[in-house]
PDB file of C-alpha atoms in Angstrom:
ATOM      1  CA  UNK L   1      -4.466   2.770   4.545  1.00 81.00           C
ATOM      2  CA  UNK L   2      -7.501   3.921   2.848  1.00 87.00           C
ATOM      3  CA  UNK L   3      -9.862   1.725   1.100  1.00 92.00           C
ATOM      4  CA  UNK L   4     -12.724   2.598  -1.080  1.00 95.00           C
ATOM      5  CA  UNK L   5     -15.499   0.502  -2.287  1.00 96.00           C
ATOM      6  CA  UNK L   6     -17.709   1.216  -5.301  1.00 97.00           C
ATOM      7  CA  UNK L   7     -21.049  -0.052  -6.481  1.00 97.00           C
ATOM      8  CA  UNK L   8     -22.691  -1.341  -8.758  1.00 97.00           C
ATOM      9  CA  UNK L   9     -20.100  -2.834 -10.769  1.00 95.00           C
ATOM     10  CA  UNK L  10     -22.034  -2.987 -14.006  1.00 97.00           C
ATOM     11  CA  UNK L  11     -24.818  -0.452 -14.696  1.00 97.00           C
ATOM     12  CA  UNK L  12     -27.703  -0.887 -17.158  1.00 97.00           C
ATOM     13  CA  UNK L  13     -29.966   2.479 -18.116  1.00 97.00           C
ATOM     14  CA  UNK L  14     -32.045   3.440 -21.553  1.00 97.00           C
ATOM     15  CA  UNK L  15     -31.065   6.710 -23.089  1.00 97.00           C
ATOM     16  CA  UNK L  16     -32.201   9.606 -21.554  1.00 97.00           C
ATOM     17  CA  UNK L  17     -32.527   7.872 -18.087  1.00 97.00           C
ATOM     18  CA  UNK L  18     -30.238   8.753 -15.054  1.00 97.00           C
ATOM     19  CA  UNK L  19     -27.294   6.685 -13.570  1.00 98.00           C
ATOM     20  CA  UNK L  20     -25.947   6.699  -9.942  1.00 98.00           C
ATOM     21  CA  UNK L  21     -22.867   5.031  -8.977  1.00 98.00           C
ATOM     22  CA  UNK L  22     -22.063   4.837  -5.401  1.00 98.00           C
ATOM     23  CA  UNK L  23     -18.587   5.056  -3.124  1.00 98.00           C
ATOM     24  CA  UNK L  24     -17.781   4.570   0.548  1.00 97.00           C
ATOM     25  CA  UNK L  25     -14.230   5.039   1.909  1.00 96.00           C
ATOM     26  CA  UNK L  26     -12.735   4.238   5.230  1.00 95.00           C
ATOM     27  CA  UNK L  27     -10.438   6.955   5.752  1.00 91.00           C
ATOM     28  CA  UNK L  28     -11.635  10.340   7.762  1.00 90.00           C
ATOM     29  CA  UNK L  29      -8.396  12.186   6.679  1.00 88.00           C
ATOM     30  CA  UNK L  30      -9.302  11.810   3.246  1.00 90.00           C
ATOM     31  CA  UNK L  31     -10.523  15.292   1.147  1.00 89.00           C
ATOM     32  CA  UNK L  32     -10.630  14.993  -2.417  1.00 89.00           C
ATOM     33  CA  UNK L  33     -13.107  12.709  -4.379  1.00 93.00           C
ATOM     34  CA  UNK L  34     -12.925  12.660  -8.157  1.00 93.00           C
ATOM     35  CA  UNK L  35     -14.139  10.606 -10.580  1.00 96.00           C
ATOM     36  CA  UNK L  36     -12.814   9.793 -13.491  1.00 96.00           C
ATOM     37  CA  UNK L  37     -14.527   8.194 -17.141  1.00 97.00           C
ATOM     38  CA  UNK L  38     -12.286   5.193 -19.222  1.00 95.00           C
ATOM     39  CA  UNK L  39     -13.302   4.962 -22.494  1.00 94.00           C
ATOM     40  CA  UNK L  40     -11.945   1.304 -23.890  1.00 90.00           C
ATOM     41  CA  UNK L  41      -8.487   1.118 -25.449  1.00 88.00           C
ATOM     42  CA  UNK L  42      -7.853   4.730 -22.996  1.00 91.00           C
ATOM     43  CA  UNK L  43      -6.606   5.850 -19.687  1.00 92.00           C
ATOM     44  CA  UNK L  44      -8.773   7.588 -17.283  1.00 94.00           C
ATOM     45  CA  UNK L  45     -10.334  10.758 -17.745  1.00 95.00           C
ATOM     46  CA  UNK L  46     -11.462  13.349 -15.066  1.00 94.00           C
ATOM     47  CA  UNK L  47     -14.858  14.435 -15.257  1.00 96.00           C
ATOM     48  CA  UNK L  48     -15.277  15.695 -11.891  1.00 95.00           C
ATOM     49  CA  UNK L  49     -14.243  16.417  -8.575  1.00 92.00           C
ATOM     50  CA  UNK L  50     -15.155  17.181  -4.800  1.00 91.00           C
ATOM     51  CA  UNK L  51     -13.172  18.698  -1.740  1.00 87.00           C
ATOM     52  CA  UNK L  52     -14.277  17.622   1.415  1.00 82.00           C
ATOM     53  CA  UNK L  53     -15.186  21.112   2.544  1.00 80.00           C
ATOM     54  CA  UNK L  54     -18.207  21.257  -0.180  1.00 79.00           C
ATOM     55  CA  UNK L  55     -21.496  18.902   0.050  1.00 89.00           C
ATOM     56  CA  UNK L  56     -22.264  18.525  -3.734  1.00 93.00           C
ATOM     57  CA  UNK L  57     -20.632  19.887  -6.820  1.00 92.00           C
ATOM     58  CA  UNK L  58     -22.317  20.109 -10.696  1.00 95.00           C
ATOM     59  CA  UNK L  59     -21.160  20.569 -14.026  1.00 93.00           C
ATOM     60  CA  UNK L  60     -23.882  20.483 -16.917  1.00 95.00           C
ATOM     61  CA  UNK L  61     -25.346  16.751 -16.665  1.00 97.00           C
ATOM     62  CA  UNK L  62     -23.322  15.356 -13.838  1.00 97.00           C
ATOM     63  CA  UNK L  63     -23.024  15.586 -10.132  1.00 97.00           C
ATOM     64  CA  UNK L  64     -20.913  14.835  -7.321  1.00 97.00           C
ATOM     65  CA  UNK L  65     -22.331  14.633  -3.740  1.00 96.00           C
ATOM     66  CA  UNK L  66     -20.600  14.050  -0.480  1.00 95.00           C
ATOM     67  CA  UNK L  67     -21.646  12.765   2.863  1.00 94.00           C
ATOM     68  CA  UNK L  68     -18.445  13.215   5.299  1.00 92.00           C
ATOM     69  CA  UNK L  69     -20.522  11.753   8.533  1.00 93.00           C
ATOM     70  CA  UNK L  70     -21.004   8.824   6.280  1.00 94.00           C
ATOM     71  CA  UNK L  71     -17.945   8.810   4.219  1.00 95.00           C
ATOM     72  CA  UNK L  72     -19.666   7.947   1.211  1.00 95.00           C
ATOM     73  CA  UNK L  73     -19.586   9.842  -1.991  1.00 97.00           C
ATOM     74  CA  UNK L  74     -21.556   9.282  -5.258  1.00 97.00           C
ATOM     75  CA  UNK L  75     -22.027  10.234  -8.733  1.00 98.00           C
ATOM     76  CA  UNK L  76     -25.282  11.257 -10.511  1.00 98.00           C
ATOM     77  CA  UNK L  77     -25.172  11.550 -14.342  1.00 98.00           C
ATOM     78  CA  UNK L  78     -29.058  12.549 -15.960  1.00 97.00           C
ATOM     79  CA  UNK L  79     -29.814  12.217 -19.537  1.00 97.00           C
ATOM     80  CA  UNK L  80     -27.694   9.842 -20.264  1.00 98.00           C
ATOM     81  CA  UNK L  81     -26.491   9.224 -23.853  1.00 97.00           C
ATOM     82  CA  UNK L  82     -24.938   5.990 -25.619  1.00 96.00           C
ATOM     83  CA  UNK L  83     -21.343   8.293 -25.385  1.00 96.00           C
ATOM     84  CA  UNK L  84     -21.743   8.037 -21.482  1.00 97.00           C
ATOM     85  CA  UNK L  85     -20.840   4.449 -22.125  1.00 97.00           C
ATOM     86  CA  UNK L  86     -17.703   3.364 -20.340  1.00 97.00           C
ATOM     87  CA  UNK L  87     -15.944   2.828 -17.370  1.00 96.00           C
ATOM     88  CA  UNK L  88     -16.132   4.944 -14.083  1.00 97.00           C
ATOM     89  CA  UNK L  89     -14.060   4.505 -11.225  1.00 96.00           C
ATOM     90  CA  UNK L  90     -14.220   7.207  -7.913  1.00 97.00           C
ATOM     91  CA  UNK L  91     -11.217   7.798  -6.174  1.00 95.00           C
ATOM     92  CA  UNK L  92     -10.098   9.371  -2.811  1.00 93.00           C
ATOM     93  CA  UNK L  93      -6.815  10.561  -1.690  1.00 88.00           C
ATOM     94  CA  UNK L  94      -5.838  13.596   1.256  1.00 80.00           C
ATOM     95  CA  UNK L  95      -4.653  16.347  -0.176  1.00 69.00           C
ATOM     96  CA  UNK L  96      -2.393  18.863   1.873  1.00 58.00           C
ATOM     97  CA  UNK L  97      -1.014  20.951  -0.718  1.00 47.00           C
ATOM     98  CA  UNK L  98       1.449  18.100  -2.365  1.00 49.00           C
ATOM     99  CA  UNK L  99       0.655  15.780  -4.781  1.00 51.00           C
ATOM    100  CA  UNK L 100      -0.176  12.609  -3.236  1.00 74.00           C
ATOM    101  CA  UNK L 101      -1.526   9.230  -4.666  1.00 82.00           C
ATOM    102  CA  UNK L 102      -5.244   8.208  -5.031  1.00 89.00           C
ATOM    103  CA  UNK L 103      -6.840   4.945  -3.974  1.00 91.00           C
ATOM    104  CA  UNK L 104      -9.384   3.996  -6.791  1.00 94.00           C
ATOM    105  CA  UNK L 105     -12.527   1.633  -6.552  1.00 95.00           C
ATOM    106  CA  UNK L 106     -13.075  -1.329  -8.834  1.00 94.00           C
ATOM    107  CA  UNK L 107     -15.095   0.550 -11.479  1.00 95.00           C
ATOM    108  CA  UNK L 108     -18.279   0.318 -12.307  1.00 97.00           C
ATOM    109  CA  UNK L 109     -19.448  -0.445 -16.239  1.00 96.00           C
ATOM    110  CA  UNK L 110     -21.681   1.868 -17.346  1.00 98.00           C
ATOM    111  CA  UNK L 111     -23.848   0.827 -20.453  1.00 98.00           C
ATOM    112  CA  UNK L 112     -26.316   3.185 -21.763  1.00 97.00           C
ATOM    113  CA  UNK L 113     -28.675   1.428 -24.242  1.00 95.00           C
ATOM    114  CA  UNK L 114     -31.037   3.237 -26.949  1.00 89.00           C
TER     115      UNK L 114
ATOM    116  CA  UNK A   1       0.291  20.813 -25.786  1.00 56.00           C
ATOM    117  CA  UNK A   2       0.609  16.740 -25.694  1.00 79.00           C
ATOM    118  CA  UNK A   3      -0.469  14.357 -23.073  1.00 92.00           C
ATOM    119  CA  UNK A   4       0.865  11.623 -20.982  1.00 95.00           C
ATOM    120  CA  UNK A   5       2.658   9.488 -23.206  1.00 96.00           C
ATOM    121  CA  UNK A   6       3.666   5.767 -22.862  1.00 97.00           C
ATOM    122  CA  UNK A   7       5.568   3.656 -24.535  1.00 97.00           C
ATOM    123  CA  UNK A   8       5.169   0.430 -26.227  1.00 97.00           C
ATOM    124  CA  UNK A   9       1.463   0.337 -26.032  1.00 96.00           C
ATOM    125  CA  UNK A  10       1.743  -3.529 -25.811  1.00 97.00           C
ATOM    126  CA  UNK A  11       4.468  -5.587 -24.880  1.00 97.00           C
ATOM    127  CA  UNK A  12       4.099  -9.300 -25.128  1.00 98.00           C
ATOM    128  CA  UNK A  13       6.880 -10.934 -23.093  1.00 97.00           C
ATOM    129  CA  UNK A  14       8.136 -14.661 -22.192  1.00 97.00           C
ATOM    130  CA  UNK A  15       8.078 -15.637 -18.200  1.00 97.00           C
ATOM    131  CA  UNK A  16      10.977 -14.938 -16.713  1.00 97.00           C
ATOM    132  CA  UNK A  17      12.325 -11.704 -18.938  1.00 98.00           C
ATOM    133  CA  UNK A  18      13.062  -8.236 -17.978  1.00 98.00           C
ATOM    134  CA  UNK A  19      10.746  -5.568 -19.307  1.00 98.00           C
ATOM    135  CA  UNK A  20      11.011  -1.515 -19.227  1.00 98.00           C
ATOM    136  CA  UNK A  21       8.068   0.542 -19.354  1.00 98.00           C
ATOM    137  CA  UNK A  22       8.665   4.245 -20.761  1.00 97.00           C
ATOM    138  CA  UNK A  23       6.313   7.295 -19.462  1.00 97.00           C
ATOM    139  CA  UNK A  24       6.884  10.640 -20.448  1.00 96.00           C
ATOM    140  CA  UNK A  25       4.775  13.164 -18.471  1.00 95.00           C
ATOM    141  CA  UNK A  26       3.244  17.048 -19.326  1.00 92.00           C
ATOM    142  CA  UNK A  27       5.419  19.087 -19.746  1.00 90.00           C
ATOM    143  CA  UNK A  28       6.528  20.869 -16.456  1.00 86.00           C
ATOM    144  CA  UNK A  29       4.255  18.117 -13.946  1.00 88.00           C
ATOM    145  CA  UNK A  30       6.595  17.947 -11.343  1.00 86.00           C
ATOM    146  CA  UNK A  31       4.780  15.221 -10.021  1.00 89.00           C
ATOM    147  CA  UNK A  32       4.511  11.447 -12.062  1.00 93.00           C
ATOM    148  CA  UNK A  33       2.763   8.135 -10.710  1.00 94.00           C
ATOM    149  CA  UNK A  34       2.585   4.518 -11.308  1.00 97.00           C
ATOM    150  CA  UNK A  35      -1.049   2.665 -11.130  1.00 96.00           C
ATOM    151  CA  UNK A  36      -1.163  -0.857 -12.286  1.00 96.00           C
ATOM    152  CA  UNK A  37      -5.127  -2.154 -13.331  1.00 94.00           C
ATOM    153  CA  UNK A  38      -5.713  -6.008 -13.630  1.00 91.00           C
ATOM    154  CA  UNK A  39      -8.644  -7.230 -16.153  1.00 81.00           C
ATOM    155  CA  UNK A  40     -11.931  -6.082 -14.024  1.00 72.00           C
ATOM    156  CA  UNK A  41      -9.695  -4.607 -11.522  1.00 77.00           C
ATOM    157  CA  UNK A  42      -9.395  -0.445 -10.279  1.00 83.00           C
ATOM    158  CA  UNK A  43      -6.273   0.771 -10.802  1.00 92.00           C
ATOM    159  CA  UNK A  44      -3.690  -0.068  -7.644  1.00 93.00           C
ATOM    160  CA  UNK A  45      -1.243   2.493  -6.956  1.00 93.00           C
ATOM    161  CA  UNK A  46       2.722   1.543  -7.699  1.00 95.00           C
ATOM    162  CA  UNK A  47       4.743   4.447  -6.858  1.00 95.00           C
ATOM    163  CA  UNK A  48       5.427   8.192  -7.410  1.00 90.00           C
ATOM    164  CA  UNK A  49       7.741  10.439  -8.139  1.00 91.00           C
ATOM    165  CA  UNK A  50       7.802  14.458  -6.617  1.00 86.00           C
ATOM    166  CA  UNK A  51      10.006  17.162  -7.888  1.00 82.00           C
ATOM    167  CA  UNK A  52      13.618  16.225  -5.892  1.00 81.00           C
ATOM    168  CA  UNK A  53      11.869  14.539  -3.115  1.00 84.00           C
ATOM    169  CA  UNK A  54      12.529  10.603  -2.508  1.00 87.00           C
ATOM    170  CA  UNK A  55       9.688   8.825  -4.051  1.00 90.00           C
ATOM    171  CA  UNK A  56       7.024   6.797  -2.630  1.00 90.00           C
ATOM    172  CA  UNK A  57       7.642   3.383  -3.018  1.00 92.00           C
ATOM    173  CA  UNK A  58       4.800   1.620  -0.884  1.00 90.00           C
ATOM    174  CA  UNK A  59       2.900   0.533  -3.843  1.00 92.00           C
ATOM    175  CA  UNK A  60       5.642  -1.622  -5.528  1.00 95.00           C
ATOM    176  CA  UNK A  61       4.364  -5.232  -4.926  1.00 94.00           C
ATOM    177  CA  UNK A  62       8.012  -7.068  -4.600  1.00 95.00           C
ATOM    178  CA  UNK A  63      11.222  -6.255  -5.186  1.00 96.00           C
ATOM    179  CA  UNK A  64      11.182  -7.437  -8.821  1.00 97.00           C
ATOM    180  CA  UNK A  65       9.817  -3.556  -9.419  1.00 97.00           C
ATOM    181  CA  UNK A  66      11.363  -0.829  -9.754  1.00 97.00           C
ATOM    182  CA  UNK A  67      11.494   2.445 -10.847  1.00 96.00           C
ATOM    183  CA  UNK A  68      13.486   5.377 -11.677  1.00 95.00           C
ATOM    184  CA  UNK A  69      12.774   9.309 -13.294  1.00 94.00           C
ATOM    185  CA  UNK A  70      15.401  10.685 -14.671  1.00 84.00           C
ATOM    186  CA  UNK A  71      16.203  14.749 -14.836  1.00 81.00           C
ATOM    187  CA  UNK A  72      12.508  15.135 -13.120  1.00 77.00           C
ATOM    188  CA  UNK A  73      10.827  13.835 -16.722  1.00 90.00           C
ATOM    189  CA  UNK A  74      10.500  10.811 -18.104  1.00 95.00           C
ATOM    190  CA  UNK A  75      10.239   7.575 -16.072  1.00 97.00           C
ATOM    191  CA  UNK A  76      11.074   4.410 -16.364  1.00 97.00           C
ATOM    192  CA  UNK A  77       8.822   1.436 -14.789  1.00 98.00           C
ATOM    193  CA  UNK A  78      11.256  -1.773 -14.833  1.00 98.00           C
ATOM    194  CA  UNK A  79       9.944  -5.640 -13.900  1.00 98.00           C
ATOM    195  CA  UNK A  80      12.477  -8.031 -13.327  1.00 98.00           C
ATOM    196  CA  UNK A  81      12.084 -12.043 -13.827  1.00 98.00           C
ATOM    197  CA  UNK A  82       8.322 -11.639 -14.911  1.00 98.00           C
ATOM    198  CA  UNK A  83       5.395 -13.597 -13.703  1.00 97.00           C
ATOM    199  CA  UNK A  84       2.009 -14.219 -15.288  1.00 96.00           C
ATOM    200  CA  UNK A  85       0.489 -12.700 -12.867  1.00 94.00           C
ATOM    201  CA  UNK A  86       2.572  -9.051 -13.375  1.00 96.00           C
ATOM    202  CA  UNK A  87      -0.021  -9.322 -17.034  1.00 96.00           C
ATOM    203  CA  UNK A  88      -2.286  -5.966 -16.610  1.00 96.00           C
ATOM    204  CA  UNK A  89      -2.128  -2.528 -17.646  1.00 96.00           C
ATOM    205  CA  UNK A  90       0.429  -0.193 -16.570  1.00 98.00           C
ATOM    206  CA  UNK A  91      -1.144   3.573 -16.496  1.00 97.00           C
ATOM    207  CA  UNK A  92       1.127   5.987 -16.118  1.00 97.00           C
ATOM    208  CA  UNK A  93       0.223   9.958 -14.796  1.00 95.00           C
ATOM    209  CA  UNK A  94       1.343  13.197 -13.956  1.00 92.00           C
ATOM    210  CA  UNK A  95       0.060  16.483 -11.881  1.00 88.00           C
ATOM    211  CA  UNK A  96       1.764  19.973 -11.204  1.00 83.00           C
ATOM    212  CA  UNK A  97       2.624  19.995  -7.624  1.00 67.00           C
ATOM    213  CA  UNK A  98       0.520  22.697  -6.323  1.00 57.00           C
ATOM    214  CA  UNK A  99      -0.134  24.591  -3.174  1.00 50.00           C
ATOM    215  CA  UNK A 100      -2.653  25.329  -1.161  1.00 53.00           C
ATOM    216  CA  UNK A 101      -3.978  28.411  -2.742  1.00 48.00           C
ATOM    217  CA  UNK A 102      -4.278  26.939  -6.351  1.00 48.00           C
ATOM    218  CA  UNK A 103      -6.497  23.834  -7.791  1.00 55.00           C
ATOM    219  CA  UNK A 104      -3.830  21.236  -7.712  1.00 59.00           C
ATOM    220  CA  UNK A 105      -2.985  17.795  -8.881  1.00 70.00           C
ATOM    221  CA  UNK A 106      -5.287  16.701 -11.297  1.00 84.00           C
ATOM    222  CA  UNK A 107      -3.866  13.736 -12.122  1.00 89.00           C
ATOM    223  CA  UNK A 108      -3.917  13.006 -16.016  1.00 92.00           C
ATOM    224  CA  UNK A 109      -3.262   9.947 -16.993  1.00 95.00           C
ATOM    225  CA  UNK A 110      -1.456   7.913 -20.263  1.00 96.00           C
ATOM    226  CA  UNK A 111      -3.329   5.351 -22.418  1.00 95.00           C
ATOM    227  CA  UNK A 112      -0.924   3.113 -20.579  1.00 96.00           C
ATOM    228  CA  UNK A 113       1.079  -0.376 -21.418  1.00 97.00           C
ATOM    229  CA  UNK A 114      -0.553  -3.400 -21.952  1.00 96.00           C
ATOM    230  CA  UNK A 115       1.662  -6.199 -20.256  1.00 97.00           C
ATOM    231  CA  UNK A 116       0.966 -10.043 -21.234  1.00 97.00           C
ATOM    232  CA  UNK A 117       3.384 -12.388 -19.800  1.00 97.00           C
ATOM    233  CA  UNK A 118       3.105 -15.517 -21.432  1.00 95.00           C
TER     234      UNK A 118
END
């Protein structure tokens, strides 16, 4: 089955500074990569999402790349802001018109300091 | 409209005892899954539940779980005889089955259930 890896699993930047949090996954027949934000005491939240058939995807201060020869996949967040802190886990899953079940990395703990 | 809700928010529970774990999805998300995240842990998928298809159980760690949706809404996440080790937090979700042609299955999940098995 699939297996996805994630790193760093905590993550230390000042304000206004830019985070990167990095995936691999194992499986070539996965195509969809989102990422998703836990705030404590919440569940997950999606903040953004790739297809497999797209290289990079961006929506106001955060990006999504994709590297299919590699099967690694990452997420880019500039300017951060103390509200950016939480958790962030990436996810992959194959997607063939169904709903089907994602495999989720181990998180990585953002904290964005002043 | 309202979320993914779950239901209790915490359950404290003796080693050993039966506990039922209540999700009730979006409105009209045909689709509804179980994840399961240990302290420090991603989440690890459990099982789901599609429209009138049979669900996938190849999450479900032992035969102690198990789980059941009734009239294609709410669900019910049941662990028999529990361990210590079943203490995490149960996250519950749901998606619209989609096709092809449309953006499908974001997955939008509950606040979930916080287990402790003491």
């Amino acid at each position: 089955g699939e297996n996805v890896e994630q790193h760093p699993s905590t993550l230390s930047v000042q304000e206004g500074d830019s985070a990167v949090i990095k995936c691999t996954y194992s499986d070539s027949a996965s195509n969809y990569f989102p990422w998703y934000k836990q705030e404590l005491g919440k569940g997950p939240q999606l903040i953004i999402d790739i297809r497999s058939n797209v290289g990079e995807k961006k929506d106001q201060r955060i990006a999504v790349t994709l590297n299919k020869t590699a099967k690694h996949f990452s997420l880019h967040i500039t300017e951060t802001q103390p509200e950016d802190s939480a958790v962030y886990f990436c996810a992959a899953s194959i997607r063939g018109g169904t709903a089907s079940k994602l495999t989720f990395g181990t998180g990585t703990r953002l904290q964005v300091t002043l | 409209g309202a979320g993914v809700s779950q239901s209790p928010s915490n359950k404290v529970t003796e080693k050993g005892k039966d506990v039922e774990l209540r999700c009730d999805p979006i409105s009209g998300h045909t689709a509804l899954y179980w994840y399961r995240q240990s302290l420090g842990q991603g989440l690890e998928f459990l099982i789901y539940f599609q429209g009138n298809s049979a669900p996938d159980k190849s999450g479900l760690p032992s035969d102690r779980f198990s789980a059941e949706r009734t009239g294609g809404s709410v669900s019910t996440l049941t662990i028999q005889r529990t361990q210590q080790e079943d203490s995490a937090v149960y996250l519950c979700a749901s998606s619209l089955e989609g096709t092809p042609s449309r953006r499908l299955n974001i997955q939008y999940f509950g606040a979930g259930t916080r287990l402790s098995v003491l």
